[in-house]
Short mmCIF file of C-alpha atoms in Angstrom, two decimals:
data_model
loop_
_atom_site.label_atom_id
_atom_site.label_comp_id
_atom_site.label_asym_id
_atom_site.label_seq_id
_atom_site.Cartn_x
_atom_site.Cartn_y
_atom_site.Cartn_z
CA MET E 1 -64.22 92.61 62.10
CA SER E 2 -63.67 89.77 59.62
CA PRO E 3 -65.48 89.73 56.28
CA ARG E 4 -68.51 87.47 56.08
CA VAL E 5 -69.50 85.04 53.29
CA THR E 6 -72.68 86.48 51.77
CA ALA E 7 -73.12 84.17 48.76
CA LEU E 8 -71.83 80.93 47.25
CA ARG E 9 -72.81 80.45 43.60
CA PRO E 10 -71.81 77.65 41.21
CA ASP E 11 -70.16 78.71 37.97
CA ARG E 12 -70.10 76.96 34.60
CA ARG E 13 -66.77 75.20 35.24
CA GLY E 14 -68.01 73.38 38.33
CA HIS E 15 -66.42 75.81 40.79
CA ILE E 16 -67.97 78.00 43.48
CA VAL E 17 -67.97 81.81 43.28
CA VAL E 18 -67.53 83.19 46.79
CA GLU E 19 -68.86 86.63 47.74
CA LEU E 20 -67.66 88.43 50.85
CA ASP E 21 -69.78 91.25 52.23
CA GLY E 22 -71.74 91.42 48.96
CA GLU E 23 -68.65 91.64 46.69
CA ARG E 24 -67.26 88.89 44.49
CA TRP E 25 -64.11 87.59 46.21
CA ARG E 26 -62.80 84.57 44.32
CA THR E 27 -63.68 81.30 42.61
CA LEU E 28 -62.77 78.02 44.33
CA PRO E 29 -63.08 74.34 43.53
CA VAL E 30 -66.16 72.87 45.22
CA GLU E 31 -64.12 70.47 47.38
CA VAL E 32 -61.97 73.35 48.69
CA ALA E 33 -65.03 75.37 49.73
CA ALA E 34 -66.54 72.28 51.37
CA THR E 35 -63.32 71.27 53.16
CA ALA E 36 -62.85 74.77 54.52
CA GLY E 37 -66.44 74.80 55.71
CA LEU E 38 -67.50 77.86 53.74
CA VAL E 39 -71.21 78.55 54.21
CA VAL E 40 -73.26 81.69 53.82
CA GLY E 41 -72.98 83.74 57.00
CA ARG E 42 -69.60 82.40 58.09
CA GLU E 43 -66.92 84.90 59.02
CA LEU E 44 -63.65 84.57 57.19
CA ASP E 45 -61.44 84.74 60.27
CA ARG E 46 -57.75 83.78 60.39
CA PRO E 47 -58.28 80.07 61.23
CA THR E 48 -60.78 79.75 58.37
CA VAL E 49 -58.40 81.49 55.95
CA ARG E 50 -55.57 79.13 57.03
CA GLU E 51 -57.80 76.09 56.48
CA LEU E 52 -58.87 77.50 53.13
CA ARG E 53 -55.22 77.91 52.06
CA ARG E 54 -54.37 74.35 53.16
CA ALA E 55 -57.37 72.94 51.30
CA LEU E 56 -56.45 74.93 48.20
CA ARG E 57 -52.83 73.66 48.29
CA ARG E 58 -54.08 70.06 48.67
CA SER E 59 -56.50 70.49 45.78
CA GLU E 60 -53.83 72.00 43.52
CA ALA E 61 -51.38 69.21 44.37
CA LEU E 62 -53.98 66.55 43.62
CA ALA E 63 -54.96 68.23 40.34
CA THR E 64 -51.30 68.46 39.27
CA ALA E 65 -50.68 64.82 40.18
CA THR E 66 -53.74 63.52 38.34
CA ARG E 67 -52.86 65.55 35.24
CA THR E 68 -49.41 63.96 35.32
CA LEU E 69 -50.86 60.46 35.71
CA ARG E 70 -53.28 61.04 32.86
CA HIS E 71 -50.43 60.54 30.39
CA ARG E 72 -48.73 57.49 31.92
CA ASP E 73 -48.35 55.37 35.02
CA MET E 74 -45.69 56.61 37.41
CA SER E 75 -44.07 55.43 40.64
CA ALA E 76 -44.70 57.31 43.87
CA THR E 77 -41.06 58.45 43.88
CA ARG E 78 -41.20 59.86 40.34
CA LEU E 79 -44.56 61.51 40.97
CA ALA E 80 -43.23 63.12 44.16
CA GLN E 81 -40.25 64.44 42.17
CA ARG E 82 -42.60 65.87 39.54
CA LEU E 83 -44.70 67.57 42.20
CA GLU E 84 -41.58 68.93 43.85
CA GLY E 85 -40.59 70.43 40.50
CA THR E 86 -43.91 72.28 40.35
CA ARG E 87 -43.27 73.73 43.80
CA VAL E 88 -46.10 71.91 45.51
CA ALA E 89 -45.71 72.22 49.28
CA PRO E 90 -44.29 69.05 50.93
CA SER E 91 -47.35 68.48 53.12
CA ALA E 92 -49.74 68.88 50.16
CA ARG E 93 -47.50 66.61 48.06
CA ALA E 94 -47.59 63.89 50.71
CA GLU E 95 -51.37 64.15 51.06
CA ALA E 96 -51.90 64.00 47.30
CA LEU E 97 -49.68 60.91 47.01
CA ASP E 98 -51.52 59.27 49.90
CA VAL E 99 -54.93 59.93 48.33
CA LEU E 100 -53.80 58.61 44.94
CA ALA E 101 -52.23 55.50 46.51
CA ARG E 102 -55.41 54.73 48.47
CA ALA E 103 -57.43 55.15 45.28
CA GLY E 104 -55.09 52.72 43.50
CA LEU E 105 -53.89 55.30 40.97
CA VAL E 106 -50.31 55.13 42.24
CA ASP E 107 -49.22 51.52 42.72
CA ASP E 108 -45.50 50.80 42.40
CA ALA E 109 -45.98 47.01 42.38
CA ARG E 110 -48.46 47.24 39.49
CA LEU E 111 -46.19 49.63 37.62
CA ALA E 112 -43.19 47.31 38.07
CA GLU E 113 -45.11 44.25 36.84
CA ARG E 114 -46.55 46.00 33.80
CA ARG E 115 -43.29 47.65 32.83
CA ALA E 116 -41.31 44.41 33.29
CA ASP E 117 -43.81 42.49 31.14
CA GLU E 118 -43.70 45.18 28.48
CA LEU E 119 -39.91 45.25 28.34
CA ALA E 120 -39.63 41.44 28.35
CA ALA E 121 -42.07 41.31 25.43
CA ARG E 122 -39.87 43.81 23.59
CA GLY E 123 -36.86 41.50 23.99
CA PHE E 124 -35.05 42.93 27.00
CA GLY E 125 -33.15 40.85 29.54
CA ASP E 126 -33.51 40.89 33.29
CA GLU E 127 -30.65 43.31 33.97
CA ALA E 128 -31.99 45.90 31.51
CA ILE E 129 -35.45 45.54 33.05
CA ARG E 130 -34.06 46.04 36.57
CA HIS E 131 -32.16 49.11 35.39
CA ASP E 132 -35.26 50.59 33.75
CA LEU E 133 -37.38 49.99 36.85
CA GLU E 134 -34.71 51.60 39.01
CA GLY E 135 -34.83 54.63 36.72
CA GLN E 136 -38.60 54.69 37.16
CA GLY E 137 -38.11 55.03 40.93
CA VAL E 138 -39.31 51.52 41.82
CA ARG E 139 -37.95 50.12 45.09
CA ALA E 140 -35.47 47.21 44.91
CA GLU E 141 -37.78 44.57 46.37
CA LEU E 142 -40.54 45.43 43.88
CA ARG E 143 -38.03 45.34 41.01
CA GLU E 144 -36.94 41.85 42.04
CA GLN E 145 -40.53 40.63 42.42
CA ALA E 146 -41.43 41.90 38.95
CA VAL E 147 -38.38 40.28 37.34
CA ALA E 148 -38.97 37.02 39.22
CA ALA E 149 -42.53 36.88 37.83
CA LEU E 150 -41.27 36.99 34.22
CA PRO E 151 -40.76 33.90 32.08
CA ASP E 152 -37.26 32.44 32.43
CA GLU E 153 -34.60 34.71 30.96
CA SER E 154 -32.88 31.82 29.15
CA ALA E 155 -36.16 30.86 27.46
CA ARG E 156 -36.68 34.46 26.32
CA ALA E 157 -33.11 34.60 25.01
CA LEU E 158 -33.61 31.28 23.17
CA LYS E 159 -36.57 32.78 21.26
CA ILE E 160 -34.36 35.67 20.13
CA VAL E 161 -31.59 33.27 19.09
CA ALA E 162 -34.12 31.22 17.13
CA ARG E 163 -35.25 34.36 15.31
CA ARG E 164 -31.80 35.89 14.71
CA GLY E 165 -29.71 32.75 14.45
CA PRO E 166 -26.82 31.69 16.71
CA GLY E 167 -23.42 33.33 16.60
CA PRO E 168 -21.26 36.07 18.08
CA LYS E 169 -23.42 38.84 16.61
CA THR E 170 -26.51 37.47 18.36
CA ALA E 171 -24.54 37.00 21.59
CA ARG E 172 -23.51 40.68 21.48
CA TYR E 173 -27.09 41.68 20.73
CA LEU E 174 -28.39 39.73 23.73
CA ALA E 175 -25.73 41.21 26.01
CA ALA E 176 -26.64 44.70 24.80
CA LYS E 177 -30.32 44.00 25.58
CA GLY E 178 -29.44 43.21 29.19
CA PHE E 179 -29.39 39.41 29.16
CA GLY E 180 -27.03 37.81 31.66
CA GLU E 181 -24.05 35.68 30.58
CA ASP E 182 -25.69 32.47 31.79
CA ALA E 183 -28.87 33.16 29.80
CA VAL E 184 -26.89 34.01 26.65
CA GLU E 185 -24.74 30.88 26.94
CA ALA E 186 -27.77 28.67 27.66
CA ALA E 187 -29.71 30.11 24.72
CA LEU E 188 -26.81 29.70 22.30
CA ALA E 189 -26.12 26.17 23.55
CA GLY E 190 -29.83 25.32 23.37
CA SER E 191 -30.00 26.62 19.81
CA VAL E 192 -26.97 24.55 18.76
CA ALA E 193 -28.44 21.45 20.46
CA ALA E 194 -31.78 21.99 18.67
CA ASP E 195 -29.98 22.23 15.31
CA THR E 196 -28.21 18.87 15.75
#
């Protein structure tokens, strides 16, 4: 005969203390107990235990993912890699990512736009921004959309040339910051034309 749930009591941390046959069994998050359908009088048979384990894995995956996102925005790919590193089961990982995406907490397009804007404001060129977004796990089409939404690369390079002055040293600096040849040449030519 399977053990029976004899009590469900809230604890101070917002969890539920589950008693089986009058003995304290374990403490569970409220959503896990609710998802598994734990109620006083219910037998803890094999199907219920399986559902309880699945709900617990989902809850742990979601908690791990939200803790990770608390520190910084992350692409779905990078978050999946992080969860994989914490040994979250693949099905629980997929469910957690789906829940977070539906809630708008994981949004690769938003991440790409914000990151591209941030890097452009810090003086990076389009190629460096694409490379960074690729490293963040952002898909190619979203990288291109984010870069296309930025102010013109030549105009951004011209501002740097105006601040640093024209010359080979500035040209090398721009190339190192990921500006394309055309943008560097246009900025240097524009700076020379503005000086005359």
